[in-house]
Amino acid sequence: MMPLPRFLYKFTAWPLLERVTRDTQPFPISPRFLCCPFSFLLLLLIEFQFLSVRKRERGKMFIEKFQVESPNVKYTETEIQSVYNYETTELVHENRNGSYQWVVKPKSVQYEFKTDTRVPKLGVMLVGWGGNNGSTLTGGIIANREGISWATKDKVQQANYFGSLTQASAIRVGSYNGEEIYAPFKSLLPMVNPDEIVFGGWDISDMNLADAMARARVLDIDLQKQLRPYMESMVPLPGIYDPDFIAANQDSRANNVIKGTKKEQVQQVIKDIREFKEKTKVDRVVVLWTANTERYSNIVVGLNDTTENLLAAIDRNESEISPSTLYALACIMEEIPFINGSPQNTFVPGLIDLAIQRNSLIGGDDFKSGQTKMKSVLVDFLVGAGIKPTSIVSYNHLGNNDGMNLSAPQTFRSKEISKSNVVDDMVSSNAILYEPGEHPDHVVVIKYVPYVADSKRAMDEYTSEIFLGGTNTIVMHNTCEDSLLAAPIILDLVLLAELSTRIQLKAEGEVSF
């Protein structure tokens, strides 16, 4: 997830400041909202809060307190209630003057929102807690909570949340005396403080988090030494292990596994969640998959195509039900959010149907923190500029356990699909550049090189057709610190997943939220 580029704001209806008083006083803003892919999220964020205005360098100003004053927004002791008119357009194919024409018509849909402002104590359970991402995120939260600083070869480094959308980004909300005003993302709605998150989770390795952090070789040694007392008592719960879904080279790590049938494994995960919640006294739990990439599951009629078939297949202990699907099923049964951070097809049709029936939050199909994120942005830019990408060749090498697991053809295929599909929507949106069924040549290569550890190298070549048959080639080298990029994204996902559980909405004409 990325903040909206600044240049797009002039094309939006992002709330305008209608009246501004002095620095120490709150001011009302109009609750007109952004119409873009981020509209829903920004709609939720604009409702909040109180803080004062203070000057920043280069004439920038930062909102730290404000309050919405509008007939469409109401504050109670426990809720923010708001009404939002979503303005969009729809097309109709009509017969006019004897010929059919496409006609664009405005459309407005009114939504009512209720946001519970009571922030719960949050527990986060990671599947693959002892991996590079899990140990890095846990260590990072502790470092921030304890205010740890450590020596690097360059300087004394302070803990921060750089790379997190919720914790380290700001949103422009208008102007004051001709100067732009920004607000921190995290202040716009009441969110969980990351420092207060309680961590737990599962892993097929029983290594404690301090040793897992050392094995990962991500954090500086001085920081690791200071974190060890906090992390050496953290030991993952046994995890679900199915060697058919990940690389055979993971077998040496699998000394901490849940035994039994698939149904018994689901029941054990449910038991683990309940016991974690009881032991830690958290109010809410979010589960996130940051374990190994699995191979794709086969979608089979009668096996996983409907909820009934999926549950029956688990009862029969069918082999084609993946561990990630079992974790997701347990979360749906417990009505807690489940986020998938790997590119496999965890959410088979039967699982999606069950989540809809139970109104449970599920989402995600890869973090896309490095090369894939760059690819989605660059291809969007090229196609949006009327330039036709014709060849995209992506090469990666990395030396962490993710790279080791991806060295197996079946798990690599999941990642290859994820990296390739990211360009499909942009290509299909422009029929001027591409004929029906036409796509750029697209090759993805991933190699395992242990020496580089978590410091992934990504090299890309983009060749495009330009004006009058000319060609343009862009070559990019990107050194992606894999877990340091992924950890703050994981943090954002769990915070926003929790926030989403406190938001209810209904469309005009619907009886209940």
PDB file of N, CA and C in Angstrom, residues 350-429:
ATOM      1  N   GLY A 350     -14.357 -22.144  -2.081  1.00  0.00           N
ATOM      2  CA  GLY A 350     -15.152 -22.556  -0.929  1.00  0.00           C
ATOM      3  C   GLY A 350     -14.836 -21.762   0.320  1.00  0.00           C
ATOM      4  N   LEU A 351     -13.575 -21.355   0.473  1.00  0.00           N
ATOM      5  CA  LEU A 351     -13.173 -20.558   1.628  1.00  0.00           C
ATOM      6  C   LEU A 351     -13.729 -19.141   1.517  1.00  0.00           C
ATOM      7  N   ILE A 352     -13.678 -18.568   0.326  1.00  0.00           N
ATOM      8  CA  ILE A 352     -14.222 -17.225   0.118  1.00  0.00           C
ATOM      9  C   ILE A 352     -15.712 -17.203   0.436  1.00  0.00           C
ATOM     10  N   ASP A 353     -16.430 -18.214  -0.023  1.00  0.00           N
ATOM     11  CA  ASP A 353     -17.868 -18.287   0.257  1.00  0.00           C
ATOM     12  C   ASP A 353     -18.134 -18.317   1.760  1.00  0.00           C
ATOM     13  N   LEU A 354     -17.340 -19.081   2.489  1.00  0.00           N
ATOM     14  CA  LEU A 354     -17.530 -19.173   3.937  1.00  0.00           C
ATOM     15  C   LEU A 354     -17.238 -17.837   4.618  1.00  0.00           C
ATOM     16  N   ALA A 355     -16.192 -17.140   4.168  1.00  0.00           N
ATOM     17  CA  ALA A 355     -15.869 -15.833   4.745  1.00  0.00           C
ATOM     18  C   ALA A 355     -17.007 -14.841   4.526  1.00  0.00           C
ATOM     19  N   ILE A 356     -17.628 -14.891   3.346  1.00  0.00           N
ATOM     20  CA  ILE A 356     -18.764 -14.009   3.064  1.00  0.00           C
ATOM     21  C   ILE A 356     -19.945 -14.362   3.963  1.00  0.00           C
ATOM     22  N   GLN A 357     -20.207 -15.640   4.111  1.00  0.00           N
ATOM     23  CA  GLN A 357     -21.321 -16.076   4.961  1.00  0.00           C
ATOM     24  C   GLN A 357     -21.143 -15.603   6.398  1.00  0.00           C
ATOM     25  N   ARG A 358     -19.920 -15.652   6.888  1.00  0.00           N
ATOM     26  CA  ARG A 358     -19.659 -15.308   8.291  1.00  0.00           C
ATOM     27  C   ARG A 358     -19.196 -13.868   8.466  1.00  0.00           C
ATOM     28  N   ASN A 359     -19.155 -13.116   7.370  1.00  0.00           N
ATOM     29  CA  ASN A 359     -18.740 -11.713   7.419  1.00  0.00           C
ATOM     30  C   ASN A 359     -17.362 -11.570   8.065  1.00  0.00           C
ATOM     31  N   SER A 360     -16.446 -12.466   7.689  1.00  0.00           N
ATOM     32  CA  SER A 360     -15.088 -12.457   8.225  1.00  0.00           C
ATOM     33  C   SER A 360     -14.131 -11.809   7.230  1.00  0.00           C
ATOM     34  N   LEU A 361     -13.178 -11.072   7.768  1.00  0.00           N
ATOM     35  CA  LEU A 361     -12.213 -10.362   6.934  1.00  0.00           C
ATOM     36  C   LEU A 361     -11.064 -11.284   6.541  1.00  0.00           C
ATOM     37  N   ILE A 362     -10.870 -11.488   5.237  1.00  0.00           N
ATOM     38  CA  ILE A 362      -9.695 -12.176   4.709  1.00  0.00           C
ATOM     39  C   ILE A 362      -9.145 -11.330   3.565  1.00  0.00           C
ATOM     40  N   GLY A 363      -7.851 -11.439   3.307  1.00  0.00           N
ATOM     41  CA  GLY A 363      -7.296 -10.680   2.195  1.00  0.00           C
ATOM     42  C   GLY A 363      -5.814 -10.936   2.033  1.00  0.00           C
ATOM     43  N   GLY A 364      -5.288 -10.541   0.864  1.00  0.00           N
ATOM     44  CA  GLY A 364      -3.860 -10.597   0.629  1.00  0.00           C
ATOM     45  C   GLY A 364      -3.432 -11.729  -0.278  1.00  0.00           C
ATOM     46  N   ASP A 365      -2.407 -11.462  -1.105  1.00  0.00           N
ATOM     47  CA  ASP A 365      -1.826 -12.521  -1.934  1.00  0.00           C
ATOM     48  C   ASP A 365      -0.368 -12.229  -2.254  1.00  0.00           C
ATOM     49  N   ASP A 366       0.346 -11.587  -1.348  1.00  0.00           N
ATOM     50  CA  ASP A 366       1.780 -11.319  -1.463  1.00  0.00           C
ATOM     51  C   ASP A 366       2.025  -9.905  -0.951  1.00  0.00           C
ATOM     52  N   PHE A 367       3.145  -9.713  -0.258  1.00  0.00           N
ATOM     53  CA  PHE A 367       3.457  -8.384   0.262  1.00  0.00           C
ATOM     54  C   PHE A 367       3.871  -7.417  -0.841  1.00  0.00           C
ATOM     55  N   LYS A 368       4.545  -7.925  -1.883  1.00  0.00           N
ATOM     56  CA  LYS A 368       4.976  -7.074  -2.998  1.00  0.00           C
ATOM     57  C   LYS A 368       5.725  -5.837  -2.483  1.00  0.00           C
ATOM     58  N   SER A 369       6.796  -6.071  -1.755  1.00  0.00           N
ATOM     59  CA  SER A 369       7.497  -4.973  -1.100  1.00  0.00           C
ATOM     60  C   SER A 369       8.684  -4.436  -1.883  1.00  0.00           C
ATOM     61  N   GLY A 370       9.167  -5.162  -2.892  1.00  0.00           N
ATOM     62  CA  GLY A 370      10.381  -4.743  -3.583  1.00  0.00           C
ATOM     63  C   GLY A 370      10.199  -4.630  -5.076  1.00  0.00           C
ATOM     64  N   GLN A 371      10.703  -5.636  -5.805  1.00  0.00           N
ATOM     65  CA  GLN A 371      10.669  -5.593  -7.262  1.00  0.00           C
ATOM     66  C   GLN A 371       9.244  -5.530  -7.802  1.00  0.00           C
ATOM     67  N   THR A 372       8.331  -6.282  -7.207  1.00  0.00           N
ATOM     68  CA  THR A 372       6.965  -6.318  -7.728  1.00  0.00           C
ATOM     69  C   THR A 372       6.278  -4.976  -7.550  1.00  0.00           C
ATOM     70  N   LYS A 373       6.546  -4.305  -6.432  1.00  0.00           N
ATOM     71  CA  LYS A 373       5.975  -2.971  -6.240  1.00  0.00           C
ATOM     72  C   LYS A 373       6.508  -2.004  -7.294  1.00  0.00           C
ATOM     73  N   MET A 374       7.809  -2.034  -7.543  1.00  0.00           N
ATOM     74  CA  MET A 374       8.388  -1.163  -8.564  1.00  0.00           C
ATOM     75  C   MET A 374       7.782  -1.461  -9.931  1.00  0.00           C
ATOM     76  N   LYS A 375       7.567  -2.738 -10.208  1.00  0.00           N
ATOM     77  CA  LYS A 375       7.003  -3.126 -11.502  1.00  0.00           C
ATOM     78  C   LYS A 375       5.601  -2.562 -11.680  1.00  0.00           C
ATOM     79  N   SER A 376       4.772  -2.670 -10.652  1.00  0.00           N
ATOM     80  CA  SER A 376       3.399  -2.180 -10.764  1.00  0.00           C
ATOM     81  C   SER A 376       3.372  -0.671 -10.980  1.00  0.00           C
ATOM     82  N   VAL A 377       4.270   0.049 -10.312  1.00  0.00           N
ATOM     83  CA  VAL A 377       4.310   1.510 -10.460  1.00  0.00           C
ATOM     84  C   VAL A 377       4.845   1.902 -11.831  1.00  0.00           C
ATOM     85  N   LEU A 378       5.925   1.254 -12.272  1.00  0.00           N
ATOM     86  CA  LEU A 378       6.559   1.644 -13.526  1.00  0.00           C
ATOM     87  C   LEU A 378       5.684   1.313 -14.732  1.00  0.00           C
ATOM     88  N   VAL A 379       5.076   0.128 -14.742  1.00  0.00           N
ATOM     89  CA  VAL A 379       4.209  -0.232 -15.869  1.00  0.00           C
ATOM     90  C   VAL A 379       2.986   0.672 -15.902  1.00  0.00           C
ATOM     91  N   ASP A 380       2.461   1.020 -14.750  1.00  0.00           N
ATOM     92  CA  ASP A 380       1.335   1.957 -14.692  1.00  0.00           C
ATOM     93  C   ASP A 380       1.734   3.301 -15.296  1.00  0.00           C
ATOM     94  N   PHE A 381       2.936   3.770 -14.963  1.00  0.00           N
ATOM     95  CA  PHE A 381       3.427   5.028 -15.532  1.00  0.00           C
ATOM     96  C   PHE A 381       3.568   4.939 -17.050  1.00  0.00           C
ATOM     97  N   LEU A 382       4.186   3.865 -17.540  1.00  0.00           N
ATOM     98  CA  LEU A 382       4.429   3.739 -18.975  1.00  0.00           C
ATOM     99  C   LEU A 382       3.122   3.673 -19.756  1.00  0.00           C
ATOM    100  N   VAL A 383       2.224   2.777 -19.355  1.00  0.00           N
ATOM    101  CA  VAL A 383       0.955   2.635 -20.072  1.00  0.00           C
ATOM    102  C   VAL A 383       0.137   3.912 -19.949  1.00  0.00           C
ATOM    103  N   GLY A 384       0.153   4.529 -18.767  1.00  0.00           N
ATOM    104  CA  GLY A 384      -0.577   5.775 -18.579  1.00  0.00           C
ATOM    105  C   GLY A 384      -0.045   6.907 -19.434  1.00  0.00           C
ATOM    106  N   ALA A 385       1.234   6.834 -19.794  1.00  0.00           N
ATOM    107  CA  ALA A 385       1.845   7.856 -20.648  1.00  0.00           C
ATOM    108  C   ALA A 385       1.709   7.525 -22.129  1.00  0.00           C
ATOM    109  N   GLY A 386       0.972   6.468 -22.457  1.00  0.00           N
ATOM    110  CA  GLY A 386       0.798   6.088 -23.852  1.00  0.00           C
ATOM    111  C   GLY A 386       1.984   5.363 -24.438  1.00  0.00           C
ATOM    112  N   ILE A 387       2.848   4.835 -23.589  1.00  0.00           N
ATOM    113  CA  ILE A 387       4.015   4.067 -24.023  1.00  0.00           C
ATOM    114  C   ILE A 387       3.687   2.584 -23.880  1.00  0.00           C
ATOM    115  N   LYS A 388       4.114   1.767 -24.837  1.00  0.00           N
ATOM    116  CA  LYS A 388       3.713   0.366 -24.897  1.00  0.00           C
ATOM    117  C   LYS A 388       4.839  -0.563 -24.457  1.00  0.00           C
ATOM    118  N   PRO A 389       4.826  -1.042 -23.201  1.00  0.00           N
ATOM    119  CA  PRO A 389       5.804  -2.058 -22.802  1.00  0.00           C
ATOM    120  C   PRO A 389       5.619  -3.334 -23.628  1.00  0.00           C
ATOM    121  N   THR A 390       6.692  -3.797 -24.217  1.00  0.00           N
ATOM    122  CA  THR A 390       6.622  -4.996 -25.060  1.00  0.00           C
ATOM    123  C   THR A 390       7.433  -6.158 -24.502  1.00  0.00           C
ATOM    124  N   SER A 391       8.377  -5.859 -23.612  1.00  0.00           N
ATOM    125  CA  SER A 391       9.213  -6.913 -23.028  1.00  0.00           C
ATOM    126  C   SER A 391       9.591  -6.507 -21.611  1.00  0.00           C
ATOM    127  N   ILE A 392       9.303  -7.393 -20.661  1.00  0.00           N
ATOM    128  CA  ILE A 392       9.671  -7.162 -19.262  1.00  0.00           C
ATOM    129  C   ILE A 392      10.421  -8.399 -18.784  1.00  0.00           C
ATOM    130  N   VAL A 393      11.684  -8.210 -18.432  1.00  0.00           N
ATOM    131  CA  VAL A 393      12.509  -9.319 -17.959  1.00  0.00           C
ATOM    132  C   VAL A 393      12.992  -8.978 -16.556  1.00  0.00           C
ATOM    133  N   SER A 394      12.655  -9.823 -15.594  1.00  0.00           N
ATOM    134  CA  SER A 394      12.986  -9.578 -14.190  1.00  0.00           C
ATOM    135  C   SER A 394      13.846 -10.713 -13.655  1.00  0.00           C
ATOM    136  N   TYR A 395      14.958 -10.340 -13.048  1.00  0.00           N
ATOM    137  CA  TYR A 395      15.878 -11.317 -12.460  1.00  0.00           C
ATOM    138  C   TYR A 395      16.061 -10.971 -10.985  1.00  0.00           C
ATOM    139  N   ASN A 396      16.053 -11.967 -10.132  1.00  0.00           N
ATOM    140  CA  ASN A 396      16.298 -11.782  -8.698  1.00  0.00           C
ATOM    141  C   ASN A 396      17.287 -12.823  -8.200  1.00  0.00           C
ATOM    142  N   HIS A 397      18.107 -12.441  -7.239  1.00  0.00           N
ATOM    143  CA  HIS A 397      18.759 -13.466  -6.431  1.00  0.00           C
ATOM    144  C   HIS A 397      18.770 -13.018  -4.974  1.00  0.00           C
ATOM    145  N   LEU A 398      18.574 -13.972  -4.088  1.00  0.00           N
ATOM    146  CA  LEU A 398      18.517 -13.706  -2.656  1.00  0.00           C
ATOM    147  C   LEU A 398      18.972 -14.941  -1.902  1.00  0.00           C
ATOM    148  N   GLY A 399      19.336 -14.743  -0.624  1.00  0.00           N
ATOM    149  CA  GLY A 399      19.932 -15.842   0.117  1.00  0.00           C
ATOM    150  C   GLY A 399      19.243 -16.179   1.416  1.00  0.00           C
ATOM    151  N   ASN A 400      18.027 -15.648   1.636  1.00  0.00           N
ATOM    152  CA  ASN A 400      17.309 -15.996   2.862  1.00  0.00           C
ATOM    153  C   ASN A 400      16.497 -17.278   2.661  1.00  0.00           C
ATOM    154  N   ASN A 401      15.730 -17.666   3.674  1.00  0.00           N
ATOM    155  CA  ASN A 401      14.977 -18.920   3.572  1.00  0.00           C
ATOM    156  C   ASN A 401      13.874 -18.835   2.529  1.00  0.00           C
ATOM    157  N   ASP A 402      13.373 -17.635   2.293  1.00  0.00           N
ATOM    158  CA  ASP A 402      12.389 -17.459   1.222  1.00  0.00           C
ATOM    159  C   ASP A 402      13.003 -17.841  -0.118  1.00  0.00           C
ATOM    160  N   GLY A 403      14.238 -17.386  -0.358  1.00  0.00           N
ATOM    161  CA  GLY A 403      14.920 -17.746  -1.593  1.00  0.00           C
ATOM    162  C   GLY A 403      15.204 -19.231  -1.684  1.00  0.00           C
ATOM    163  N   MET A 404      15.539 -19.830  -0.562  1.00  0.00           N
ATOM    164  CA  MET A 404      15.789 -21.276  -0.544  1.00  0.00           C
ATOM    165  C   MET A 404      14.519 -22.049  -0.889  1.00  0.00           C
ATOM    166  N   ASN A 405      13.401 -21.642  -0.312  1.00  0.00           N
ATOM    167  CA  ASN A 405      12.126 -22.305  -0.599  1.00  0.00           C
ATOM    168  C   ASN A 405      11.702 -22.097  -2.049  1.00  0.00           C
ATOM    169  N   LEU A 406      11.957 -20.892  -2.584  1.00  0.00           N
ATOM    170  CA  LEU A 406      11.558 -20.596  -3.961  1.00  0.00           C
ATOM    171  C   LEU A 406      12.447 -21.271  -4.997  1.00  0.00           C
ATOM    172  N   SER A 407      13.523 -21.910  -4.556  1.00  0.00           N
ATOM    173  CA  SER A 407      14.371 -22.630  -5.510  1.00  0.00           C
ATOM    174  C   SER A 407      13.698 -23.898  -6.027  1.00  0.00           C
ATOM    175  N   ALA A 408      12.610 -24.309  -5.386  1.00  0.00           N
ATOM    176  CA  ALA A 408      11.838 -25.461  -5.875  1.00  0.00           C
ATOM    177  C   ALA A 408      10.866 -24.993  -6.955  1.00  0.00           C
ATOM    178  N   PRO A 409      10.763 -25.707  -8.066  1.00  0.00           N
ATOM    179  CA  PRO A 409       9.931 -25.248  -9.195  1.00  0.00           C
ATOM    180  C   PRO A 409       8.477 -24.983  -8.833  1.00  0.00           C
ATOM    181  N   GLN A 410       7.877 -25.822  -7.981  1.00  0.00           N
ATOM    182  CA  GLN A 410       6.448 -25.672  -7.716  1.00  0.00           C
ATOM    183  C   GLN A 410       6.148 -24.426  -6.885  1.00  0.00           C
ATOM    184  N   THR A 411       7.034 -24.071  -5.944  1.00  0.00           N
ATOM    185  CA  THR A 411       6.808 -22.860  -5.165  1.00  0.00           C
ATOM    186  C   THR A 411       7.219 -21.620  -5.955  1.00  0.00           C
ATOM    187  N   PHE A 412       8.270 -21.740  -6.777  1.00  0.00           N
ATOM    188  CA  PHE A 412       8.650 -20.625  -7.644  1.00  0.00           C
ATOM    189  C   PHE A 412       7.502 -20.232  -8.564  1.00  0.00           C
ATOM    190  N   ARG A 413       6.745 -21.208  -9.019  1.00  0.00           N
ATOM    191  CA  ARG A 413       5.640 -20.915  -9.940  1.00  0.00           C
ATOM    192  C   ARG A 413       4.617 -19.982  -9.299  1.00  0.00           C
ATOM    193  N   SER A 414       4.349 -20.139  -8.007  1.00  0.00           N
ATOM    194  CA  SER A 414       3.423 -19.234  -7.319  1.00  0.00           C
ATOM    195  C   SER A 414       3.937 -17.802  -7.369  1.00  0.00           C
ATOM    196  N   LYS A 415       5.234 -17.633  -7.105  1.00  0.00           N
ATOM    197  CA  LYS A 415       5.827 -16.294  -7.127  1.00  0.00           C
ATOM    198  C   LYS A 415       5.856 -15.739  -8.542  1.00  0.00           C
ATOM    199  N   GLU A 416       6.141 -16.579  -9.505  1.00  0.00           N
ATOM    200  CA  GLU A 416       6.178 -16.150 -10.904  1.00  0.00           C
ATOM    201  C   GLU A 416       4.817 -15.622 -11.336  1.00  0.00           C
ATOM    202  N   ILE A 417       3.759 -16.317 -10.951  1.00  0.00           N
ATOM    203  CA  ILE A 417       2.408 -15.866 -11.303  1.00  0.00           C
ATOM    204  C   ILE A 417       2.123 -14.513 -10.668  1.00  0.00           C
ATOM    205  N   SER A 418       2.496 -14.351  -9.397  1.00  0.00           N
ATOM    206  CA  SER A 418       2.258 -13.089  -8.700  1.00  0.00           C
ATOM    207  C   SER A 418       2.986 -11.935  -9.369  1.00  0.00           C
ATOM    208  N   LYS A 419       4.263 -12.147  -9.727  1.00  0.00           N
ATOM    209  CA  LYS A 419       5.043 -11.084 -10.348  1.00  0.00           C
ATOM    210  C   LYS A 419       4.559 -10.778 -11.764  1.00  0.00           C
ATOM    211  N   SER A 420       4.025 -11.774 -12.449  1.00  0.00           N
ATOM    212  CA  SER A 420       3.560 -11.577 -13.822  1.00  0.00           C
ATOM    213  C   SER A 420       2.187 -10.921 -13.867  1.00  0.00           C
ATOM    214  N   ASN A 421       1.294 -11.316 -12.968  1.00  0.00           N
ATOM    215  CA  ASN A 421      -0.077 -10.816 -12.998  1.00  0.00           C
ATOM    216  C   ASN A 421      -0.186  -9.339 -12.667  1.00  0.00           C
ATOM    217  N   VAL A 422       0.854  -8.784 -12.045  1.00  0.00           N
ATOM    218  CA  VAL A 422       0.766  -7.404 -11.592  1.00  0.00           C
ATOM    219  C   VAL A 422       0.607  -6.418 -12.751  1.00  0.00           C
ATOM    220  N   VAL A 423       0.981  -6.824 -13.970  1.00  0.00           N
ATOM    221  CA  VAL A 423       0.869  -5.913 -15.117  1.00  0.00           C
ATOM    222  C   VAL A 423      -0.422  -6.117 -15.903  1.00  0.00           C
ATOM    223  N   ASP A 424      -1.181  -7.155 -15.604  1.00  0.00           N
ATOM    224  CA  ASP A 424      -2.320  -7.516 -16.450  1.00  0.00           C
ATOM    225  C   ASP A 424      -3.384  -6.431 -16.512  1.00  0.00           C
ATOM    226  N   ASP A 425      -3.736  -5.851 -15.365  1.00  0.00           N
ATOM    227  CA  ASP A 425      -4.798  -4.849 -15.352  1.00  0.00           C
ATOM    228  C   ASP A 425      -4.415  -3.620 -16.165  1.00  0.00           C
ATOM    229  N   MET A 426      -3.151  -3.190 -16.053  1.00  0.00           N
ATOM    230  CA  MET A 426      -2.721  -2.016 -16.810  1.00  0.00           C
ATOM    231  C   MET A 426      -2.766  -2.287 -18.312  1.00  0.00           C
ATOM    232  N   VAL A 427      -2.334  -3.485 -18.705  1.00  0.00           N
ATOM    233  CA  VAL A 427      -2.326  -3.832 -20.128  1.00  0.00           C
ATOM    234  C   VAL A 427      -3.744  -3.896 -20.680  1.00  0.00           C
ATOM    235  N   SER A 428      -4.640  -4.542 -19.941  1.00  0.00           N
ATOM    236  CA  SER A 428      -6.014  -4.709 -20.437  1.00  0.00           C
ATOM    237  C   SER A 428      -6.795  -3.407 -20.440  1.00  0.00           C
ATOM    238  N   SER A 429      -6.302  -2.375 -19.749  1.00  0.00           N
ATOM    239  CA  SER A 429      -7.038  -1.112 -19.678  1.00  0.00           C
ATOM    240  C   SER A 429      -6.851  -0.249 -20.920  1.00  0.00           C
TER     241      SER A 429
END
